Amino acid sequence: MNKPDKENINIEIKLLLEAVFLKYGYDFRNYSQAHVKRRIMHRLSVSGCENITQMIHEVLYDQSFFNKLLLDLSINVTEMFRDPSFYQALRQKVIPNLKTYPFIKIWHAGCSTGEEAYSLAIILKEEGLYDKVQIYATDFNQLVLKKAKEGIYPINLIKEYTYNYQKSGGLNSFADYYNAKYDSVIIDTELKKNIVFADHNLVLDGVFGEMNLIICRNVLIYFNRELQDRVIKLFSDSLVHGGFLCLGSKENLRFSKYSNNFLDVEKNEKIYKKVAFVNESKSV
Amino acid sequence: MRKTKFKAIVIGVSLGGAKALQMILSALPEKFPVPIIIVQHISPHSDNYFVIHLNGLCKIKVKEAQEKEKAEAGTVYISPPNYHLLIEEDGTFSLSIEGRVNYSRPSVDVLFESAAYAYGTGLIGIILTGANNDGSKGLKKIQEEGGLSIVQDPKTAEAESMPKAAIAATETDYIVPLEKISELMIELCK
């Protein structure tokens, strides 16, 4: 048999993603191609399969093989207070506005293992807001959601998290927010009480209503432009008028069909505000 | 010399990269005929000072690569800190926060591998100075897909392990001293 050429590999990848969607309902068909290809080729090289077509068979008949592929395709790299300057801007530009509401709903989409949701909880607590918020932290991956709920992290990361926390404008000692045991730390249960970790798939699921703030960082970078537009519309529809949307530092709304629904609040940190009256005709 | 018309150049560089990139890029004309895409190992906390500095120094336009932006001729794109940079088959950039590869994010291997798929025989890969072995797998991939490989002569590198590793991993087409690299790039892309 000849070495598969680029065209055939791309066809096989499409078929594999189709099989994953039809069998398990996870839809990676509109993910950035280069990323998906890289992750699939990685799984191929460690799987013992001879080619991608053989992987399709494994995916269909062996759920544990699919579970591994699912972890390959969903990137769950995160840290507490990732990009400290973002959290500083959140404190300065968004929190004062949130303080004017009697009750605040926040959606953290793509929360992965929870580090950034707890970072947010810490800020809200320090700003005296935590008791009037409800945070919905969502991800499509059950395994990471379970870890997020547990809130247990390796102790060797704490040094970096403490550095990030301090740089983000933290008011207390970072050690106030966790308990160390052996080689792990567990997040203070107080921080968990107003966070609901829930299963939600941005590609397939619908609106989360009446949010005051949506944070979704470093998720859109994996989507193609079409899918990015779908998700930005979903966010726009889920926000109250004047609600805030925060994206990752290298993501932006500039190329989106729905960019007119939002105003810049802090350009460098990708913090946006939904404008008071969205021209609905544009978003049909 | 080959008949292929080249469509893009990718460059991987680590320790000693500031000086090497300044020398190479400042010698290129404003209207260089293909896009140049660079992964440079830098601290995850660094700002874009170096990109601005290079842009001021060079005739050719230098900027940070943005996600979904299309790589155009006559422009040098540098990977943002703390993200992997990939190039899609339609010539647009993707970013990823996937874990470090060869202890690096951005990783040269990640860019080179995606570029090898995207540009095939139309790609030139260049490995410059650096104190690790990131990029050698990627350069091999470029060669497998029919692209051309260039490595800085380790004797002229501030840190020689990255070019040495690349030479060991590939049948390198050109091993050239630092001061000759821009000349070669211009010649190959004429």
CSV table of C-alpha atoms in Angstrom, one decimal:
chain,number,residue,atom,x,y,z
A,1,MET,CA,0.0,0.0,0.0
A,2,ASN,CA,1.2,3.5,-0.8
A,3,LYS,CA,2.0,6.0,2.0
A,4,PRO,CA,-1.2,7.9,2.5
A,5,ASP,CA,-1.1,11.3,0.9
A,6,LYS,CA,-2.3,14.6,2.4
A,7,GLU,CA,-5.6,14.4,0.7
A,8,ASN,CA,-6.4,10.9,2.0
A,9,ILE,CA,-5.3,11.8,5.5
A,10,ASN,CA,-7.7,14.7,5.5
A,11,ILE,CA,-10.5,12.5,4.3
A,12,GLU,CA,-9.8,10.0,7.0
A,13,ILE,CA,-9.8,12.7,9.6
A,14,LYS,CA,-13.1,13.9,8.4
A,15,LEU,CA,-14.6,10.4,8.6
A,16,LEU,CA,-13.2,9.9,12.1
A,17,LEU,CA,-14.7,13.1,13.4
A,18,GLU,CA,-18.0,12.2,11.7
A,19,ALA,CA,-17.9,8.8,13.5
A,20,VAL,CA,-17.2,10.5,16.8
A,21,PHE,CA,-20.1,12.8,16.3
A,22,LEU,CA,-22.6,10.1,15.2
A,23,LYS,CA,-21.6,7.6,17.9
A,24,TYR,CA,-21.0,9.9,20.9
A,25,GLY,CA,-22.5,13.3,20.0
A,26,TYR,CA,-19.3,15.3,20.5
A,27,ASP,CA,-18.8,17.6,17.5
A,28,PHE,CA,-15.3,18.5,16.5
A,29,ARG,CA,-16.1,18.9,12.9
A,30,ASN,CA,-15.7,22.7,13.1
A,31,TYR,CA,-12.6,22.8,15.1
A,32,SER,CA,-9.4,24.3,13.8
A,33,GLN,CA,-8.1,21.7,11.4
A,34,ALA,CA,-4.4,22.0,12.2
A,35,HIS,CA,-5.1,21.5,15.9
A,36,VAL,CA,-7.3,18.5,15.3
A,37,LYS,CA,-4.9,16.9,12.9
A,38,ARG,CA,-2.0,17.3,15.3
A,39,ARG,CA,-4.0,15.7,18.2
A,40,ILE,CA,-5.2,12.8,16.0
A,41,MET,CA,-1.7,12.1,14.6
A,42,HIS,CA,-0.5,12.1,18.2
A,43,ARG,CA,-3.1,9.5,19.2
A,44,LEU,CA,-2.3,7.5,16.1
A,45,SER,CA,1.4,7.4,17.0
A,46,VAL,CA,0.8,6.1,20.5
A,47,SER,CA,-2.2,3.9,19.8
A,48,GLY,CA,-0.7,1.0,17.9
A,49,CYS,CA,-3.2,1.6,15.1
A,50,GLU,CA,-1.8,1.5,11.6
A,51,ASN,CA,-3.8,4.3,10.2
A,52,ILE,CA,-6.7,6.6,10.9
A,53,THR,CA,-9.2,4.3,9.3
A,54,GLN,CA,-8.3,1.7,11.9
A,55,MET,CA,-8.8,4.3,14.6
A,56,ILE,CA,-12.4,4.8,13.3
A,57,HIS,CA,-13.0,1.1,14.0
A,58,GLU,CA,-11.5,1.5,17.5
A,59,VAL,CA,-13.6,4.6,18.3
A,60,LEU,CA,-16.8,2.8,17.2
A,61,TYR,CA,-16.2,-0.4,19.1
A,62,ASP,CA,-14.1,0.6,22.1
A,63,GLN,CA,-15.4,3.4,24.4
A,64,SER,CA,-12.1,3.5,26.3
A,65,PHE,CA,-10.3,4.3,23.1
A,66,PHE,CA,-12.8,7.1,22.4
A,67,ASN,CA,-12.3,8.5,25.9
A,68,LYS,CA,-8.6,8.8,25.3
A,69,LEU,CA,-9.2,10.5,22.0
A,70,LEU,CA,-11.7,12.9,23.6
A,71,LEU,CA,-9.0,13.9,26.1
A,72,ASP,CA,-6.5,14.5,23.2
A,73,LEU,CA,-9.0,16.7,21.4
A,74,SER,CA,-10.0,18.8,24.3
A,75,ILE,CA,-7.2,20.9,25.7
A,76,ASN,CA,-7.4,21.2,29.5
A,77,VAL,CA,-4.3,23.2,30.2
A,78,THR,CA,-5.1,26.0,32.7
A,79,GLU,CA,-3.7,27.7,35.8
A,80,MET,CA,-5.0,29.9,38.6
A,81,PHE,CA,-5.0,33.6,37.7
A,82,ARG,CA,-3.7,32.8,34.2
A,83,ASP,CA,-2.7,36.3,32.7
A,84,PRO,CA,-2.7,38.3,35.9
A,85,SER,CA,-3.2,41.5,34.0
A,86,PHE,CA,-6.6,40.2,32.9
A,87,TYR,CA,-7.7,39.6,36.5
A,88,GLN,CA,-6.5,43.1,37.5
A,89,ALA,CA,-8.6,44.6,34.7
A,90,LEU,CA,-11.6,42.5,35.8
A,91,ARG,CA,-11.2,44.0,39.3
A,92,GLN,CA,-10.9,47.5,38.1
A,93,LYS,CA,-13.3,47.7,35.1
A,94,VAL,CA,-16.0,45.1,35.6
A,95,ILE,CA,-16.4,44.5,39.4
A,96,PRO,CA,-17.4,48.2,40.1
A,97,ASN,CA,-20.3,47.8,37.6
A,98,LEU,CA,-21.3,44.4,39.0
A,99,LYS,CA,-21.5,46.0,42.5
A,100,THR,CA,-24.6,48.0,41.3
A,101,TYR,CA,-26.7,44.8,40.9
A,102,PRO,CA,-28.6,43.1,43.8
A,103,PHE,CA,-27.8,39.7,42.4
A,104,ILE,CA,-25.2,38.6,39.8
A,105,LYS,CA,-25.1,35.7,37.5
A,106,ILE,CA,-21.8,34.6,35.9
A,107,TRP,CA,-21.1,32.0,33.3
A,108,HIS,CA,-17.6,30.6,33.1
A,109,ALA,CA,-17.7,28.6,29.8
A,110,GLY,CA,-15.0,26.0,29.2
A,111,CYS,CA,-13.9,25.9,32.8
A,112,SER,CA,-11.8,22.8,32.4
A,113,THR,CA,-10.4,21.7,35.8
A,114,GLY,CA,-11.7,24.7,37.6
A,115,GLU,CA,-8.6,26.8,38.4
A,116,GLU,CA,-9.9,29.9,36.7
A,117,ALA,CA,-13.4,29.6,38.3
A,118,TYR,CA,-11.8,29.5,41.7
A,119,SER,CA,-9.6,32.5,40.8
A,120,LEU,CA,-12.8,34.4,40.0
A,121,ALA,CA,-14.4,33.3,43.2
A,122,ILE,CA,-11.4,34.7,45.1
A,123,ILE,CA,-11.7,38.1,43.5
A,124,LEU,CA,-15.4,38.2,44.1
A,125,LYS,CA,-14.9,37.3,47.8
A,126,GLU,CA,-12.2,40.0,48.2
A,127,GLU,CA,-14.5,42.6,46.6
A,128,GLY,CA,-17.3,41.6,48.9
A,129,LEU,CA,-19.5,40.3,46.1
A,130,TYR,CA,-19.3,36.5,46.6
A,131,ASP,CA,-22.5,36.2,48.6
A,132,LYS,CA,-24.6,37.6,45.9
A,133,VAL,CA,-23.3,35.7,42.9
A,134,GLN,CA,-24.1,32.5,41.3
A,135,ILE,CA,-21.3,31.1,39.1
A,136,TYR,CA,-22.1,28.5,36.4
A,137,ALA,CA,-18.9,26.9,35.4
A,138,THR,CA,-19.3,24.6,32.5
A,139,ASP,CA,-17.4,22.2,30.3
A,140,PHE,CA,-18.3,19.3,28.0
A,141,ASN,CA,-15.8,17.0,29.5
A,142,GLN,CA,-17.1,15.0,32.5
A,143,LEU,CA,-13.7,14.0,33.6
A,144,VAL,CA,-12.4,17.6,34.0
A,145,LEU,CA,-15.7,18.7,35.6
A,146,LYS,CA,-15.2,16.0,38.3
A,147,LYS,CA,-11.7,17.4,39.0
A,148,ALA,CA,-13.0,20.9,39.0
A,149,LYS,CA,-15.6,20.0,41.7
A,150,GLU,CA,-13.0,18.4,43.8
A,151,GLY,CA,-10.7,21.4,43.6
A,152,ILE,CA,-7.6,19.5,44.4
A,153,TYR,CA,-4.4,20.6,42.7
A,154,PRO,CA,-0.7,19.6,42.9
A,155,ILE,CA,1.2,21.6,45.5
A,156,ASN,CA,4.2,22.2,43.2
A,157,LEU,CA,2.1,24.6,41.2
A,158,ILE,CA,1.3,26.8,44.2
A,159,LYS,CA,4.4,28.9,43.8
A,160,GLU,CA,3.4,30.0,40.3
A,161,TYR,CA,-0.2,30.5,41.3
A,162,THR,CA,0.8,32.7,44.3
A,163,TYR,CA,3.0,34.8,42.0
A,164,ASN,CA,0.0,35.2,39.6
A,165,TYR,CA,-2.3,36.0,42.4
A,166,GLN,CA,-0.1,38.7,43.7
A,167,LYS,CA,0.5,40.2,40.3
A,168,SER,CA,-3.3,40.2,39.7
A,169,GLY,CA,-3.8,42.6,42.6
A,170,GLY,CA,-4.7,40.0,45.3
A,171,LEU,CA,-5.5,41.7,48.6
A,172,ASN,CA,-4.7,38.8,51.0
A,173,SER,CA,-2.3,36.0,51.4
A,174,PHE,CA,-2.9,33.3,48.7
A,175,ALA,CA,-2.5,30.7,51.4
A,176,ASP,CA,-5.8,31.8,52.9
A,177,TYR,CA,-7.6,30.0,50.1
A,178,TYR,CA,-6.4,26.5,50.3
A,179,ASN,CA,-5.4,23.8,52.7
A,180,ALA,CA,-2.2,21.8,52.0
A,181,LYS,CA,-2.0,18.1,52.6
A,182,TYR,CA,0.9,15.8,51.5
A,183,ASP,CA,1.6,16.8,47.9
A,184,SER,CA,-1.7,18.4,47.1
A,185,VAL,CA,-3.8,21.5,48.1
A,186,ILE,CA,-7.5,21.6,48.3
A,187,ILE,CA,-9.5,24.8,47.6
A,188,ASP,CA,-11.3,26.3,50.6
A,189,THR,CA,-14.9,25.0,50.6
A,190,GLU,CA,-16.2,28.5,51.2
A,191,LEU,CA,-15.1,29.3,47.6
A,192,LYS,CA,-17.1,26.4,46.2
A,193,LYS,CA,-20.5,27.2,47.7
A,194,ASN,CA,-21.7,29.5,45.0
A,195,ILE,CA,-20.2,27.7,42.0
A,196,VAL,CA,-22.3,25.1,40.1
A,197,PHE,CA,-20.1,22.9,37.9
A,198,ALA,CA,-22.3,21.7,35.0
A,199,ASP,CA,-22.1,19.9,31.7
A,200,HIS,CA,-22.6,22.2,28.7
A,201,ASN,CA,-21.3,21.9,25.2
A,202,LEU,CA,-20.7,25.2,23.4
A,203,VAL,CA,-20.9,23.6,20.0
A,204,LEU,CA,-24.3,21.9,20.6
A,205,ASP,CA,-26.1,23.3,23.5
A,206,GLY,CA,-28.2,26.5,23.9
A,207,VAL,CA,-28.5,29.8,25.8
A,208,PHE,CA,-27.7,30.3,29.5
A,209,GLY,CA,-30.1,33.1,30.4
A,210,GLU,CA,-29.6,36.6,31.8
A,211,MET,CA,-25.9,36.5,32.6
A,212,ASN,CA,-24.2,39.6,33.9
A,213,LEU,CA,-20.7,38.3,33.0
A,214,ILE,CA,-19.5,35.6,30.7
A,215,ILE,CA,-15.9,34.4,30.8
A,216,CYS,CA,-14.6,32.2,28.1
A,217,ARG,CA,-10.9,32.2,27.7
A,218,ASN,CA,-8.8,30.3,25.2
A,219,VAL,CA,-11.7,28.2,24.0
A,220,LEU,CA,-12.5,30.0,20.8
A,221,ILE,CA,-9.0,29.7,19.5
A,222,TYR,CA,-9.8,26.0,18.7
A,223,PHE,CA,-12.9,26.8,16.6
A,224,ASN,CA,-13.1,27.7,13.0
A,225,ARG,CA,-14.6,31.1,12.2
A,226,GLU,CA,-18.1,29.7,11.6
A,227,LEU,CA,-18.2,28.0,15.0
A,228,GLN,CA,-16.7,31.1,16.6
A,229,ASP,CA,-19.6,33.1,15.3
A,230,ARG,CA,-22.2,30.6,16.6
A,231,VAL,CA,-20.7,30.7,20.1
A,232,ILE,CA,-20.4,34.5,20.1
A,233,LYS,CA,-24.0,34.8,19.2
A,234,LEU,CA,-24.8,32.3,22.0
A,235,PHE,CA,-22.9,34.6,24.4
A,236,SER,CA,-24.6,37.7,23.1
A,237,ASP,CA,-28.0,36.0,23.6
A,238,SER,CA,-27.1,34.9,27.1
A,239,LEU,CA,-26.0,38.3,28.4
A,240,VAL,CA,-28.2,41.0,29.9
A,241,HIS,CA,-27.9,44.4,28.2
A,242,GLY,CA,-24.8,45.9,29.5
A,243,GLY,CA,-23.4,42.5,30.5
A,244,PHE,CA,-19.7,41.7,30.1
A,245,LEU,CA,-17.9,39.2,27.9
A,246,CYS,CA,-14.3,38.3,28.6
A,247,LEU,CA,-12.2,36.4,26.1
A,248,GLY,CA,-8.6,35.1,26.1
A,249,SER,CA,-5.8,37.6,25.5
A,250,LYS,CA,-5.2,36.5,22.0
A,251,GLU,CA,-8.9,36.1,21.0
A,252,ASN,CA,-11.0,38.9,19.7
A,253,LEU,CA,-14.4,39.9,18.2
A,254,ARG,CA,-13.0,41.9,15.4
A,255,PHE,CA,-13.7,39.3,12.7
A,256,SER,CA,-17.0,38.2,14.1
A,257,LYS,CA,-20.4,38.9,12.4
A,258,TYR,CA,-21.7,39.9,15.9
A,259,SER,CA,-18.9,42.4,16.7
A,260,ASN,CA,-21.4,45.2,16.6
A,261,ASN,CA,-23.3,43.7,19.6
A,262,PHE,CA,-20.3,44.6,21.8
A,263,LEU,CA,-18.2,47.6,22.8
A,264,ASP,CA,-14.6,47.5,24.0
A,265,VAL,CA,-14.2,47.9,27.8
A,266,GLU,CA,-10.5,47.1,28.0
A,267,LYS,CA,-9.1,46.4,24.6
A,268,ASN,CA,-5.8,44.7,25.6
A,269,GLU,CA,-7.5,42.3,28.0
A,270,LYS,CA,-10.3,41.5,25.6
A,271,ILE,CA,-13.1,42.6,27.9
A,272,TYR,CA,-16.3,43.6,26.1
A,273,LYS,CA,-19.7,44.9,27.0
A,274,LYS,CA,-22.9,44.0,25.3
A,275,VAL,CA,-24.5,47.2,24.0
A,276,ALA,CA,-27.8,48.3,25.3
A,277,PHE,CA,-29.8,47.7,22.1
A,278,VAL,CA,-28.6,45.0,19.9
A,279,ASN,CA,-29.8,45.3,16.3
A,280,GLU,CA,-31.5,41.9,16.2
A,281,SER,CA,-31.9,41.9,12.5
A,282,LYS,CA,-28.1,41.5,12.1
A,283,SER,CA,-28.0,38.4,14.2
A,284,VAL,CA,-30.7,36.4,12.4
B,1,MET,CA,18.7,24.3,-7.7
B,2,ARG,CA,15.1,23.1,-7.4
B,3,LYS,CA,12.4,24.4,-9.7
B,4,THR,CA,9.8,24.7,-6.9
B,5,LYS,CA,8.4,28.1,-6.2
B,6,PHE,CA,8.5,28.5,-2.5
B,7,LYS,CA,5.3,29.7,-0.7
B,8,ALA,CA,6.5,30.3,2.9
B,9,ILE,CA,9.5,30.3,5.2
B,10,VAL,CA,9.3,29.1,8.9
B,11,ILE,CA,12.1,29.9,11.3
B,12,GLY,CA,12.7,28.4,14.8
B,13,VAL,CA,15.1,30.1,17.2
B,14,SER,CA,15.8,30.1,20.9
B,15,LEU,CA,18.7,31.2,23.0
B,16,GLY,CA,20.7,33.9,21.1
B,17,GLY,CA,17.7,34.6,18.9
B,18,ALA,CA,17.4,38.3,19.4
B,19,LYS,CA,20.7,39.0,17.7
B,20,ALA,CA,20.3,36.4,15.0
B,21,LEU,CA,16.8,37.6,14.0
B,22,GLN,CA,17.9,41.2,13.9
B,23,MET,CA,20.8,40.3,11.6
B,24,ILE,CA,18.7,38.2,9.2
B,25,LEU,CA,15.5,40.2,9.1
B,26,SER,CA,17.1,43.7,8.8
B,27,ALA,CA,18.8,42.5,5.6
B,28,LEU,CA,15.5,41.5,3.9
B,29,PRO,CA,13.8,43.8,1.4
B,30,GLU,CA,10.4,45.4,2.2
B,31,LYS,CA,8.6,43.4,-0.5
B,32,PHE,CA,9.9,39.9,0.3
B,33,PRO,CA,7.9,37.5,-1.9
B,34,VAL,CA,6.7,35.0,0.8
B,35,PRO,CA,5.5,35.2,4.4
B,36,ILE,CA,8.0,34.4,7.1
B,37,ILE,CA,6.7,32.8,10.2
B,38,ILE,CA,8.8,32.6,13.3
B,39,VAL,CA,8.7,30.7,16.6
B,40,GLN,CA,11.0,32.2,19.2
B,41,HIS,CA,11.3,30.8,22.7
B,42,ILE,CA,10.5,33.6,25.1
B,43,SER,CA,9.3,34.0,28.6
B,44,PRO,CA,5.5,33.5,29.0
B,45,HIS,CA,5.3,36.8,30.7
B,46,SER,CA,7.1,38.9,28.1
B,47,ASP,CA,5.3,41.7,26.3
B,48,ASN,CA,5.6,42.5,22.6
B,49,TYR,CA,8.5,44.9,22.9
B,50,PHE,CA,10.8,42.8,20.8
B,51,VAL,CA,8.3,42.6,17.9
B,52,ILE,CA,7.9,46.4,18.0
B,53,HIS,CA,11.7,46.8,18.2
B,54,LEU,CA,12.3,44.5,15.2
B,55,ASN,CA,9.6,46.2,13.1
B,56,GLY,CA,11.3,49.6,13.7
B,57,LEU,CA,14.6,48.1,12.7
B,58,CYS,CA,13.6,46.3,9.5
B,59,LYS,CA,12.4,47.3,6.1
B,60,ILE,CA,10.1,44.3,6.0
B,61,LYS,CA,7.0,44.5,8.2
B,62,VAL,CA,7.2,42.6,11.5
B,63,LYS,CA,4.2,41.7,13.7
B,64,GLU,CA,2.8,39.3,16.2
B,65,ALA,CA,0.8,36.5,14.5
B,66,GLN,CA,-2.9,36.8,15.3
B,67,GLU,CA,-5.3,33.9,15.4
B,68,LYS,CA,-7.3,33.5,12.1
B,69,GLU,CA,-5.1,36.1,10.4
B,70,LYS,CA,-3.9,35.0,6.9
B,71,ALA,CA,-0.1,34.8,6.4
B,72,GLU,CA,0.7,37.3,3.6
B,73,ALA,CA,3.9,37.8,1.5
B,74,GLY,CA,6.2,40.7,2.7
B,75,THR,CA,5.4,40.2,6.3
B,76,VAL,CA,7.2,38.5,9.2
B,77,TYR,CA,5.0,36.9,11.8
B,78,ILE,CA,6.2,36.1,15.3
B,79,SER,CA,4.5,33.7,17.7
B,80,PRO,CA,2.8,35.3,20.8
B,81,PRO,CA,4.3,34.3,24.1
B,82,ASN,CA,2.7,31.4,26.0
B,83,TYR,CA,0.8,30.1,22.9
B,84,HIS,CA,1.7,27.5,20.3
B,85,LEU,CA,1.4,28.8,16.8
B,86,LEU,CA,0.0,26.6,14.0
B,87,ILE,CA,-0.7,27.3,10.4
B,88,GLU,CA,-3.8,26.0,8.7
B,89,GLU,CA,-3.9,24.6,5.2
B,90,ASP,CA,-5.8,27.7,4.1
B,91,GLY,CA,-2.8,29.8,5.2
B,92,THR,CA,-4.4,31.3,8.4
B,93,PHE,CA,-3.0,31.1,11.9
B,94,SER,CA,-4.3,29.1,14.8
B,95,LEU,CA,-3.2,29.3,18.4
B,96,SER,CA,-3.2,26.7,21.1
B,97,ILE,CA,-2.5,26.5,24.8
B,98,GLU,CA,-1.8,22.8,24.6
B,99,GLY,CA,0.9,21.7,27.1
B,100,ARG,CA,4.6,22.6,26.5
B,101,VAL,CA,6.3,20.6,23.8
B,102,ASN,CA,10.1,20.1,24.3
B,103,TYR,CA,9.6,22.2,27.5
B,104,SER,CA,8.5,25.1,25.2
B,105,ARG,CA,5.3,27.0,24.4
B,106,PRO,CA,5.5,28.2,21.7
B,107,SER,CA,7.3,25.1,20.3
B,108,VAL,CA,9.1,25.1,17.0
B,109,ASP,CA,8.1,21.5,16.3
B,110,VAL,CA,4.4,22.4,16.5
B,111,LEU,CA,4.7,25.2,14.0
B,112,PHE,CA,7.0,23.3,11.6
B,113,GLU,CA,4.7,20.2,11.6
B,114,SER,CA,1.6,22.2,10.8
B,115,ALA,CA,3.5,24.2,8.2
B,116,ALA,CA,4.8,21.1,6.6
B,117,TYR,CA,1.2,19.9,6.0
B,118,ALA,CA,0.1,23.3,4.9
B,119,TYR,CA,2.8,24.2,2.4
B,120,GLY,CA,4.4,20.8,1.5
B,121,THR,CA,7.1,21.2,-1.1
B,122,GLY,CA,6.6,25.0,-1.1
B,123,LEU,CA,8.1,25.4,2.4
B,124,ILE,CA,11.6,26.3,3.7
B,125,GLY,CA,12.4,25.5,7.3
B,126,ILE,CA,15.2,27.3,9.1
B,127,ILE,CA,16.7,26.4,12.5
B,128,LEU,CA,18.9,29.0,14.2
B,129,THR,CA,20.7,29.3,17.5
B,130,GLY,CA,19.3,27.7,20.6
B,131,ALA,CA,20.2,25.6,23.7
B,132,ASN,CA,17.8,22.7,23.3
B,133,ASN,CA,16.6,20.4,20.5
B,134,ASP,CA,13.2,21.8,19.7
B,135,GLY,CA,12.6,22.0,16.0
B,136,SER,CA,14.6,19.0,14.8
B,137,LYS,CA,11.5,16.8,14.6
B,138,GLY,CA,9.6,19.5,12.8
B,139,LEU,CA,12.5,20.1,10.3
B,140,LYS,CA,12.5,16.4,9.6
B,141,LYS,CA,8.7,16.6,9.0
B,142,ILE,CA,9.2,19.5,6.5
B,143,GLN,CA,11.8,17.3,4.7
B,144,GLU,CA,9.4,14.3,4.6
B,145,GLU,CA,6.7,16.5,3.0
B,146,GLY,CA,9.1,17.7,0.3
B,147,GLY,CA,10.2,21.0,1.8
B,148,LEU,CA,13.7,22.5,2.0
B,149,SER,CA,15.8,22.6,5.2
B,150,ILE,CA,18.4,25.2,6.3
B,151,VAL,CA,20.3,25.2,9.5
B,152,GLN,CA,22.6,27.9,10.9
B,153,ASP,CA,26.2,26.6,11.0
B,154,PRO,CA,26.6,25.7,14.7
B,155,LYS,CA,30.0,27.4,14.8
B,156,THR,CA,28.3,30.7,14.2
B,157,ALA,CA,25.5,30.1,16.7
B,158,GLU,CA,25.5,31.7,20.2
B,159,ALA,CA,24.1,28.3,21.4
B,160,GLU,CA,24.9,25.4,19.2
B,161,SER,CA,22.7,22.5,20.5
B,162,MET,CA,19.6,23.4,18.5
B,163,PRO,CA,21.3,23.6,15.2
B,164,LYS,CA,23.4,20.5,16.0
B,165,ALA,CA,20.3,18.5,16.9
B,166,ALA,CA,18.6,19.6,13.6
B,167,ILE,CA,21.6,18.6,11.5
B,168,ALA,CA,21.7,15.2,13.3
B,169,ALA,CA,18.0,14.6,12.7
B,170,THR,CA,17.8,15.6,9.0
B,171,GLU,CA,19.7,15.4,5.7
B,172,THR,CA,20.1,19.2,5.8
B,173,ASP,CA,20.0,20.9,2.5
B,174,TYR,CA,22.0,24.0,3.5
B,175,ILE,CA,24.2,24.5,6.6
B,176,VAL,CA,25.2,28.2,6.4
B,177,PRO,CA,26.8,30.8,8.7
B,178,LEU,CA,24.5,33.3,10.2
B,179,GLU,CA,25.6,36.2,8.1
B,180,LYS,CA,24.8,34.3,4.9
B,181,ILE,CA,21.2,33.2,5.8
B,182,SER,CA,19.3,36.3,4.6
B,183,GLU,CA,21.2,36.2,1.3
B,184,LEU,CA,20.2,32.5,0.8
B,185,MET,CA,16.6,33.3,1.7
B,186,ILE,CA,16.5,36.0,-0.9
B,187,GLU,CA,18.1,33.8,-3.6
B,188,LEU,CA,15.8,30.9,-3.0
B,189,CYS,CA,12.6,32.9,-3.1
B,190,LYS,CA,13.5,35.0,-6.2
